[in-house]
Amino acid sequence: METPRQALTRLKNGPRPVIGCLPLYPPLELMHSMGLAPVVLWSITDVVPRVDDADRHLQNYTCAVCRRLTQLVINEGKELVEGLFCYNACDTLRNLPEILREGRLLSGSTPLPWFRLHVPMTSPSQADASAYLSDEIEALIRSLEAAYGVTFSEERFAESVALYARMRERCLQLERAVSEGRYEFSEFCRISTVANFLEVNEQVALLESTLAEIEGRPVRGGNAVRVIVSGILPPPLPFCEMMERSGFVVAGNDLACLHRSYAYTPETWQDASDYHVKLYRERFPCTTLLHSTDRRVDAVMDLVSKRDARGFLFVSEKFCEYEYLELPYLEKRLKENAVAVLAVEISMEENLGLESFRTRMEAFRELIDASSSPATGGECRDRE
Amino acid sequence: MTGSRKKSEAGKHLTELMVKAYTDIHTRAAQGAFVVWGAIIVPAEIFKGFENVVYCAPESHSAVCAAKGVGADQCLKAESLGYSMDLCSYARIDIGCNSDGFQDSPTMGLPRPHLLVSNTNNCSLLVKWFDVHRRAMEIPHFILDVPFCYEPQRDKDLRYIVAQLRDLIDTVERLSGQKFDEDRFIEAASFTAAATRDWKRFLALAEQRPSGITVFDSFVQMAPFLVARGTPELAAHYRIVADESEADVRRGIFPVPGEKYRLLWDNIAPWHQLRKMSDRLAQMGANIVAAPYTSCIGAVEGSYDLVPFESQDHPLWHLARVQNHSVCPTGMDLRLSAMGPLIEKLAIDGAVFASNRSCKVFSVMQMDEQRLVKEKYGIPTVMIDVDHADVRKFSQEGVYTRLQALLENIEANRDSAA
């Protein structure tokens, strides 16, 4: 399997101009339909192991997601992408475009063109902001057309939506396989990370071949402890492997770069504007989508219930205030429903002290074992 | 001629105004007023358009807690509830205060609200913070969504904000059962406009040499803008502040008579350090004469110049137009285009970039700003670590070592220029 860097390099050498999208939820289908290759610049730990250059522009209390993508764009921006896209995903990300420009200039490189979108964050009970978002989508289309000499058509957009919907469905199927113990969570994370740097048709092919490989594998669970993993990015792979060796099965995830990204595609829509209004309004809730707060806790509780999870593992992105401000309430609700919660913080300054995490995970398991009735044994109970 | 500073009329008036503002809030709430908790940039003049609506600013209350020395204790309460120490200290103080019914509040706390109004322009985090209250109190939460400006505010963004302000008026009408009175609102907006004109007159005294004010004066004196907007008391207060400060200058009374170094401060005030820092800098012959944080009041993105109340056809449009004024909802180019003329006009010798762990949105582009200011204006700069309200994250000696180094740099530049 290609590494993320190899995949990204190959993507850049392909026929489509690559648009590096600042996380979290850019309009991928739209850009793809216009002949561009959008890629979200996260899950790049392996591509960007160090952030020395980014540290000349960002304080060390900004999150690793921003520091790594800053390092990537400053050092290799032009070699890997031809433009940048940004929306108002968080307070740090909205400040990044000019910082990236300065970083490029300071390193003697030319800045990259960048495109933007403002996603309305008003609550659902307020006046409808759909018209504003529609206007923003149309403006984005016009600016991409002008920059790359491409054109937009609703027909091609529909084709791209179908491709992305298929990709997302395959992700859900793989997530289900993980939940049933037929596929390792660590492998799922590895595949998903590489897929992030592929064109969507290649993503579909990779996910479908993986599904074919694991077809027929028996459902396994035994005495495994079923947990939901939550956060922005998946835990580091050694952490995932350690979890699985310690007897945990990831019954589901509430990760921004996984489930929150692929769980929802509008089924019906009139045109691209209408599609994006629905996509941003109704997608799986995220701490960064401010209007989805009301739905978020219920959605997480529902996931926990349907996947019969007994524990909730919050893998925090250090300095992500969106996640941290919601955790205490979420934790309270989970504990009221007899779901054990463990929060671990993995910062980029610290080496991954796997042994200390192992000890905590073992204690977490003992807590769950002690507080729960015996597992049903032999089979996973997935209520979906 | 120089002179010492005693408690000024403006200082006394400030105390009276603040006590009255908080007392009124509590009294009117107890008598049945509809209570709104809002973010500080939310245009409070709208609430003055209602007969019996009172407005409180939790951010301002947090700053008061920090200034009065009880901030860290409130942070600890929030941390014991599971809120990370990495979160904004205003939010932690507020959550901590609320957790035990404001037991340690210097203002008897804030009355229980009927409506929360947050916004995304200062920081989106405010929305998450107010959601904590929404869940605890089970009350509505209105989010004022203000698009970030990389260039001057776009017309469509202005229209979008105006539409939301109208929606906010409808929301308050619906929830409070009161009718919005346009005349009352326009009158309130005119009080704020008058106050803003005098605020600019007050800040302009920094152009004097020595400066007629310090940034600490402006930090302290900005409080009424957060708790008493849209009131005649606000307009009266800033007239007193500006008149008295101008009179002091005429009489040769200056806050740092031996002013050798004129500095700019970039970020929110370190509320827990105002007196100490003011005194210590004065002993060093340094005067921080201005800060974007206070200069931006009454302006729009990209400039600190006063934007007249009459610049828009209707006060509601004016309030929408100034929604990006507060530094944070603007990009680096706009911040620098406002900061640059201030550096030149005030003959700034050096700039202090206060990297504020509790306000990432203000701080995150400071490393580039620092470099660009140094390059473009040829003045020494320094970056220090602060936290606006959590004293536990402030290392006094580390900060003064850096400030001393800045002054030495300024001196070295002067020597080489001579």
PDB file of N, CA, C and O in Angstrom, chain B residues 137-189:
ATOM      1  N   MET B 137     -28.998  25.757  32.015  1.00  0.00           N
ATOM      2  CA  MET B 137     -30.157  26.574  32.393  1.00  0.00           C
ATOM      3  C   MET B 137     -31.389  26.305  31.529  1.00  0.00           C
ATOM      4  O   MET B 137     -32.466  26.809  31.827  1.00  0.00           O
ATOM      5  N   GLU B 138     -31.173  25.567  30.448  1.00  0.00           N
ATOM      6  CA  GLU B 138     -32.284  25.232  29.541  1.00  0.00           C
ATOM      7  C   GLU B 138     -32.992  26.490  29.055  1.00  0.00           C
ATOM      8  O   GLU B 138     -34.212  26.642  29.214  1.00  0.00           O
ATOM      9  N   ILE B 139     -32.206  27.381  28.496  1.00  0.00           N
ATOM     10  CA  ILE B 139     -32.752  28.631  27.931  1.00  0.00           C
ATOM     11  C   ILE B 139     -32.276  28.765  26.487  1.00  0.00           C
ATOM     12  O   ILE B 139     -31.300  28.119  26.092  1.00  0.00           O
ATOM     13  N   PRO B 140     -32.939  29.609  25.695  1.00  0.00           N
ATOM     14  CA  PRO B 140     -32.539  29.753  24.289  1.00  0.00           C
ATOM     15  C   PRO B 140     -31.171  30.422  24.138  1.00  0.00           C
ATOM     16  O   PRO B 140     -30.754  31.197  24.991  1.00  0.00           O
ATOM     17  N   HIS B 141     -30.548  30.107  23.026  1.00  0.00           N
ATOM     18  CA  HIS B 141     -29.213  30.646  22.722  1.00  0.00           C
ATOM     19  C   HIS B 141     -29.223  31.143  21.276  1.00  0.00           C
ATOM     20  O   HIS B 141     -29.377  30.355  20.357  1.00  0.00           O
ATOM     21  N   PHE B 142     -29.067  32.434  21.120  1.00  0.00           N
ATOM     22  CA  PHE B 142     -29.031  33.050  19.787  1.00  0.00           C
ATOM     23  C   PHE B 142     -27.564  33.234  19.397  1.00  0.00           C
ATOM     24  O   PHE B 142     -26.784  33.814  20.149  1.00  0.00           O
ATOM     25  N   ILE B 143     -27.215  32.751  18.197  1.00  0.00           N
ATOM     26  CA  ILE B 143     -25.827  32.882  17.724  1.00  0.00           C
ATOM     27  C   ILE B 143     -25.783  33.948  16.634  1.00  0.00           C
ATOM     28  O   ILE B 143     -26.410  33.786  15.583  1.00  0.00           O
ATOM     29  N   LEU B 144     -25.059  35.013  16.893  1.00  0.00           N
ATOM     30  CA  LEU B 144     -24.850  36.044  15.872  1.00  0.00           C
ATOM     31  C   LEU B 144     -23.607  35.637  15.077  1.00  0.00           C
ATOM     32  O   LEU B 144     -22.493  35.641  15.600  1.00  0.00           O
ATOM     33  N   ASP B 145     -23.831  35.279  13.840  1.00  0.00           N
ATOM     34  CA  ASP B 145     -22.748  34.730  13.005  1.00  0.00           C
ATOM     35  C   ASP B 145     -22.165  35.838  12.126  1.00  0.00           C
ATOM     36  O   ASP B 145     -22.838  36.333  11.218  1.00  0.00           O
ATOM     37  N   VAL B 146     -20.943  36.208  12.407  1.00  0.00           N
ATOM     38  CA  VAL B 146     -20.305  37.318  11.674  1.00  0.00           C
ATOM     39  C   VAL B 146     -19.152  36.776  10.830  1.00  0.00           C
ATOM     40  O   VAL B 146     -18.179  36.268  11.389  1.00  0.00           O
ATOM     41  N   PRO B 147     -19.248  36.866   9.525  1.00  0.00           N
ATOM     42  CA  PRO B 147     -18.158  36.355   8.679  1.00  0.00           C
ATOM     43  C   PRO B 147     -16.846  37.084   8.945  1.00  0.00           C
ATOM     44  O   PRO B 147     -16.824  38.307   9.136  1.00  0.00           O
ATOM     45  N   PHE B 148     -15.782  36.329   8.939  1.00  0.00           N
ATOM     46  CA  PHE B 148     -14.428  36.843   9.135  1.00  0.00           C
ATOM     47  C   PHE B 148     -14.059  37.744   7.957  1.00  0.00           C
ATOM     48  O   PHE B 148     -14.443  37.486   6.820  1.00  0.00           O
ATOM     49  N   CYS B 149     -13.307  38.802   8.222  1.00  0.00           N
ATOM     50  CA  CYS B 149     -12.891  39.726   7.149  1.00  0.00           C
ATOM     51  C   CYS B 149     -11.417  39.552   6.814  1.00  0.00           C
ATOM     52  O   CYS B 149     -10.557  39.763   7.677  1.00  0.00           O
ATOM     53  N   TYR B 150     -11.137  39.208   5.569  1.00  0.00           N
ATOM     54  CA  TYR B 150      -9.758  39.249   5.068  1.00  0.00           C
ATOM     55  C   TYR B 150      -9.543  40.552   4.302  1.00  0.00           C
ATOM     56  O   TYR B 150      -8.428  40.950   4.034  1.00  0.00           O
ATOM     57  N   GLU B 151     -10.647  41.149   3.905  1.00  0.00           N
ATOM     58  CA  GLU B 151     -10.614  42.449   3.258  1.00  0.00           C
ATOM     59  C   GLU B 151     -11.816  43.210   3.825  1.00  0.00           C
ATOM     60  O   GLU B 151     -12.576  42.631   4.609  1.00  0.00           O
ATOM     61  N   PRO B 152     -11.990  44.480   3.467  1.00  0.00           N
ATOM     62  CA  PRO B 152     -13.137  45.201   4.054  1.00  0.00           C
ATOM     63  C   PRO B 152     -14.444  44.410   3.935  1.00  0.00           C
ATOM     64  O   PRO B 152     -14.675  43.719   2.938  1.00  0.00           O
ATOM     65  N   GLN B 153     -15.235  44.538   4.954  1.00  0.00           N
ATOM     66  CA  GLN B 153     -16.491  43.788   5.045  1.00  0.00           C
ATOM     67  C   GLN B 153     -17.273  43.859   3.720  1.00  0.00           C
ATOM     68  O   GLN B 153     -17.485  44.939   3.175  1.00  0.00           O
ATOM     69  N   ARG B 154     -17.696  42.714   3.252  1.00  0.00           N
ATOM     70  CA  ARG B 154     -18.425  42.661   1.973  1.00  0.00           C
ATOM     71  C   ARG B 154     -19.883  43.076   2.193  1.00  0.00           C
ATOM     72  O   ARG B 154     -20.444  42.855   3.267  1.00  0.00           O
ATOM     73  N   ASP B 155     -20.450  43.628   1.124  1.00  0.00           N
ATOM     74  CA  ASP B 155     -21.845  44.073   1.226  1.00  0.00           C
ATOM     75  C   ASP B 155     -22.773  42.932   1.622  1.00  0.00           C
ATOM     76  O   ASP B 155     -23.700  43.112   2.416  1.00  0.00           O
ATOM     77  N   LYS B 156     -22.512  41.778   1.046  1.00  0.00           N
ATOM     78  CA  LYS B 156     -23.415  40.664   1.364  1.00  0.00           C
ATOM     79  C   LYS B 156     -23.278  40.234   2.825  1.00  0.00           C
ATOM     80  O   LYS B 156     -24.247  39.774   3.440  1.00  0.00           O
ATOM     81  N   ASP B 157     -22.079  40.410   3.384  1.00  0.00           N
ATOM     82  CA  ASP B 157     -21.899  40.089   4.799  1.00  0.00           C
ATOM     83  C   ASP B 157     -22.616  41.123   5.673  1.00  0.00           C
ATOM     84  O   ASP B 157     -23.214  40.782   6.695  1.00  0.00           O
ATOM     85  N   LEU B 158     -22.552  42.365   5.232  1.00  0.00           N
ATOM     86  CA  LEU B 158     -23.275  43.420   5.963  1.00  0.00           C
ATOM     87  C   LEU B 158     -24.782  43.111   5.975  1.00  0.00           C
ATOM     88  O   LEU B 158     -25.436  43.165   7.027  1.00  0.00           O
ATOM     89  N   ARG B 159     -25.302  42.743   4.821  1.00  0.00           N
ATOM     90  CA  ARG B 159     -26.744  42.427   4.747  1.00  0.00           C
ATOM     91  C   ARG B 159     -27.086  41.208   5.610  1.00  0.00           C
ATOM     92  O   ARG B 159     -28.119  41.160   6.276  1.00  0.00           O
ATOM     93  N   TYR B 160     -26.183  40.227   5.591  1.00  0.00           N
ATOM     94  CA  TYR B 160     -26.365  39.002   6.384  1.00  0.00           C
ATOM     95  C   TYR B 160     -26.429  39.345   7.881  1.00  0.00           C
ATOM     96  O   TYR B 160     -27.279  38.822   8.622  1.00  0.00           O
ATOM     97  N   ILE B 161     -25.541  40.246   8.312  1.00  0.00           N
ATOM     98  CA  ILE B 161     -25.518  40.616   9.735  1.00  0.00           C
ATOM     99  C   ILE B 161     -26.777  41.424  10.095  1.00  0.00           C
ATOM    100  O   ILE B 161     -27.396  41.186  11.146  1.00  0.00           O
ATOM    101  N   VAL B 162     -27.158  42.336   9.217  1.00  0.00           N
ATOM    102  CA  VAL B 162     -28.371  43.127   9.482  1.00  0.00           C
ATOM    103  C   VAL B 162     -29.585  42.204   9.630  1.00  0.00           C
ATOM    104  O   VAL B 162     -30.410  42.359  10.551  1.00  0.00           O
ATOM    105  N   ALA B 163     -29.668  41.229   8.743  1.00  0.00           N
ATOM    106  CA  ALA B 163     -30.802  40.285   8.816  1.00  0.00           C
ATOM    107  C   ALA B 163     -30.806  39.558  10.157  1.00  0.00           C
ATOM    108  O   ALA B 163     -31.869  39.321  10.755  1.00  0.00           O
ATOM    109  N   GLN B 164     -29.625  39.227  10.639  1.00  0.00           N
ATOM    110  CA  GLN B 164     -29.558  38.538  11.934  1.00  0.00           C
ATOM    111  C   GLN B 164     -29.927  39.478  13.089  1.00  0.00           C
ATOM    112  O   GLN B 164     -30.549  39.050  14.065  1.00  0.00           O
ATOM    113  N   LEU B 165     -29.525  40.727  12.971  1.00  0.00           N
ATOM    114  CA  LEU B 165     -29.905  41.675  14.036  1.00  0.00           C
ATOM    115  C   LEU B 165     -31.425  41.835  14.085  1.00  0.00           C
ATOM    116  O   LEU B 165     -32.025  41.924  15.163  1.00  0.00           O
ATOM    117  N   ARG B 166     -32.035  41.864  12.909  1.00  0.00           N
ATOM    118  CA  ARG B 166     -33.507  41.948  12.882  1.00  0.00           C
ATOM    119  C   ARG B 166     -34.120  40.691  13.501  1.00  0.00           C
ATOM    120  O   ARG B 166     -35.122  40.759  14.222  1.00  0.00           O
ATOM    121  N   ASP B 167     -33.495  39.559  13.197  1.00  0.00           N
ATOM    122  CA  ASP B 167     -33.964  38.297  13.770  1.00  0.00           C
ATOM    123  C   ASP B 167     -33.804  38.326  15.300  1.00  0.00           C
ATOM    124  O   ASP B 167     -34.661  37.820  16.040  1.00  0.00           O
ATOM    125  N   LEU B 168     -32.711  38.928  15.757  1.00  0.00           N
ATOM    126  CA  LEU B 168     -32.490  39.037  17.209  1.00  0.00           C
ATOM    127  C   LEU B 168     -33.594  39.890  17.845  1.00  0.00           C
ATOM    128  O   LEU B 168     -34.126  39.541  18.911  1.00  0.00           O
ATOM    129  N   ILE B 169     -33.934  40.987  17.186  1.00  0.00           N
ATOM    130  CA  ILE B 169     -35.020  41.838  17.706  1.00  0.00           C
ATOM    131  C   ILE B 169     -36.319  41.025  17.792  1.00  0.00           C
ATOM    132  O   ILE B 169     -37.014  41.041  18.814  1.00  0.00           O
ATOM    133  N   ASP B 170     -36.618  40.302  16.723  1.00  0.00           N
ATOM    134  CA  ASP B 170     -37.833  39.473  16.724  1.00  0.00           C
ATOM    135  C   ASP B 170     -37.791  38.441  17.845  1.00  0.00           C
ATOM    136  O   ASP B 170     -38.802  38.161  18.505  1.00  0.00           O
ATOM    137  N   THR B 171     -36.611  37.884  18.044  1.00  0.00           N
ATOM    138  CA  THR B 171     -36.461  36.843  19.076  1.00  0.00           C
ATOM    139  C   THR B 171     -36.735  37.421  20.464  1.00  0.00           C
ATOM    140  O   THR B 171     -37.453  36.811  21.273  1.00  0.00           O
ATOM    141  N   VAL B 172     -36.157  38.591  20.728  1.00  0.00           N
ATOM    142  CA  VAL B 172     -36.373  39.204  22.057  1.00  0.00           C
ATOM    143  C   VAL B 172     -37.843  39.579  22.221  1.00  0.00           C
ATOM    144  O   VAL B 172     -38.434  39.380  23.290  1.00  0.00           O
ATOM    145  N   GLU B 173     -38.432  40.095  21.138  1.00  0.00           N
ATOM    146  CA  GLU B 173     -39.868  40.435  21.215  1.00  0.00           C
ATOM    147  C   GLU B 173     -40.686  39.200  21.571  1.00  0.00           C
ATOM    148  O   GLU B 173     -41.554  39.229  22.447  1.00  0.00           O
ATOM    149  N   ARG B 174     -40.383  38.110  20.877  1.00  0.00           N
ATOM    150  CA  ARG B 174     -41.153  36.872  21.068  1.00  0.00           C
ATOM    151  C   ARG B 174     -40.970  36.314  22.484  1.00  0.00           C
ATOM    152  O   ARG B 174     -41.928  35.912  23.146  1.00  0.00           O
ATOM    153  N   LEU B 175     -39.726  36.314  22.946  1.00  0.00           N
ATOM    154  CA  LEU B 175     -39.451  35.684  24.236  1.00  0.00           C
ATOM    155  C   LEU B 175     -39.833  36.572  25.420  1.00  0.00           C
ATOM    156  O   LEU B 175     -40.237  36.076  26.469  1.00  0.00           O
ATOM    157  N   SER B 176     -39.690  37.878  25.235  1.00  0.00           N
ATOM    158  CA  SER B 176     -39.952  38.783  26.366  1.00  0.00           C
ATOM    159  C   SER B 176     -41.395  39.275  26.396  1.00  0.00           C
ATOM    160  O   SER B 176     -41.863  39.787  27.412  1.00  0.00           O
ATOM    161  N   GLY B 177     -42.048  39.163  25.258  1.00  0.00           N
ATOM    162  CA  GLY B 177     -43.398  39.702  25.179  1.00  0.00           C
ATOM    163  C   GLY B 177     -43.427  41.220  25.106  1.00  0.00           C
ATOM    164  O   GLY B 177     -44.468  41.837  25.281  1.00  0.00           O
ATOM    165  N   GLN B 178     -42.266  41.821  24.893  1.00  0.00           N
ATOM    166  CA  GLN B 178     -42.188  43.283  24.809  1.00  0.00           C
ATOM    167  C   GLN B 178     -42.038  43.713  23.358  1.00  0.00           C
ATOM    168  O   GLN B 178     -41.549  42.971  22.524  1.00  0.00           O
ATOM    169  N   LYS B 179     -42.444  44.938  23.090  1.00  0.00           N
ATOM    170  CA  LYS B 179     -42.372  45.479  21.740  1.00  0.00           C
ATOM    171  C   LYS B 179     -41.089  46.298  21.581  1.00  0.00           C
ATOM    172  O   LYS B 179     -40.764  47.097  22.462  1.00  0.00           O
ATOM    173  N   PHE B 180     -40.431  46.079  20.500  1.00  0.00           N
ATOM    174  CA  PHE B 180     -39.220  46.872  20.204  1.00  0.00           C
ATOM    175  C   PHE B 180     -39.621  48.281  19.817  1.00  0.00           C
ATOM    176  O   PHE B 180     -40.471  48.479  18.943  1.00  0.00           O
ATOM    177  N   ASP B 181     -38.984  49.260  20.449  1.00  0.00           N
ATOM    178  CA  ASP B 181     -39.282  50.659  20.175  1.00  0.00           C
ATOM    179  C   ASP B 181     -38.102  51.253  19.406  1.00  0.00           C
ATOM    180  O   ASP B 181     -37.023  51.456  19.971  1.00  0.00           O
ATOM    181  N   GLU B 182     -38.343  51.543  18.157  1.00  0.00           N
ATOM    182  CA  GLU B 182     -37.264  52.016  17.285  1.00  0.00           C
ATOM    183  C   GLU B 182     -36.663  53.336  17.787  1.00  0.00           C
ATOM    184  O   GLU B 182     -35.448  53.533  17.721  1.00  0.00           O
ATOM    185  N   ASP B 183     -37.508  54.227  18.297  1.00  0.00           N
ATOM    186  CA  ASP B 183     -37.002  55.516  18.772  1.00  0.00           C
ATOM    187  C   ASP B 183     -36.064  55.335  19.972  1.00  0.00           C
ATOM    188  O   ASP B 183     -35.022  55.981  20.074  1.00  0.00           O
ATOM    189  N   ARG B 184     -36.467  54.455  20.875  1.00  0.00           N
ATOM    190  CA  ARG B 184     -35.608  54.174  22.033  1.00  0.00           C
ATOM    191  C   ARG B 184     -34.268  53.626  21.571  1.00  0.00           C
ATOM    192  O   ARG B 184     -33.211  53.986  22.096  1.00  0.00           O
ATOM    193  N   PHE B 185     -34.339  52.737  20.595  1.00  0.00           N
ATOM    194  CA  PHE B 185     -33.113  52.125  20.066  1.00  0.00           C
ATOM    195  C   PHE B 185     -32.204  53.186  19.432  1.00  0.00           C
ATOM    196  O   PHE B 185     -30.992  53.221  19.694  1.00  0.00           O
ATOM    197  N   ILE B 186     -32.797  54.061  18.630  1.00  0.00           N
ATOM    198  CA  ILE B 186     -31.987  55.093  17.956  1.00  0.00           C
ATOM    199  C   ILE B 186     -31.361  56.039  18.988  1.00  0.00           C
ATOM    200  O   ILE B 186     -30.192  56.419  18.878  1.00  0.00           O
ATOM    201  N   GLU B 187     -32.125  56.319  20.012  1.00  0.00           N
ATOM    202  CA  GLU B 187     -31.574  57.174  21.063  1.00  0.00           C
ATOM    203  C   GLU B 187     -30.397  56.471  21.754  1.00  0.00           C
ATOM    204  O   GLU B 187     -29.341  57.077  22.002  1.00  0.00           O
ATOM    205  N   ALA B 188     -30.566  55.194  22.027  1.00  0.00           N
ATOM    206  CA  ALA B 188     -29.485  54.436  22.676  1.00  0.00           C
ATOM    207  C   ALA B 188     -28.237  54.414  21.790  1.00  0.00           C
ATOM    208  O   ALA B 188     -27.111  54.608  22.264  1.00  0.00           O
ATOM    209  N   ALA B 189     -28.453  54.182  20.508  1.00  0.00           N
ATOM    210  CA  ALA B 189     -27.317  54.149  19.584  1.00  0.00           C
ATOM    211  C   ALA B 189     -26.608  55.498  19.542  1.00  0.00           C
ATOM    212  O   ALA B 189     -25.379  55.565  19.425  1.00  0.00           O
TER     213      ALA B 189
END
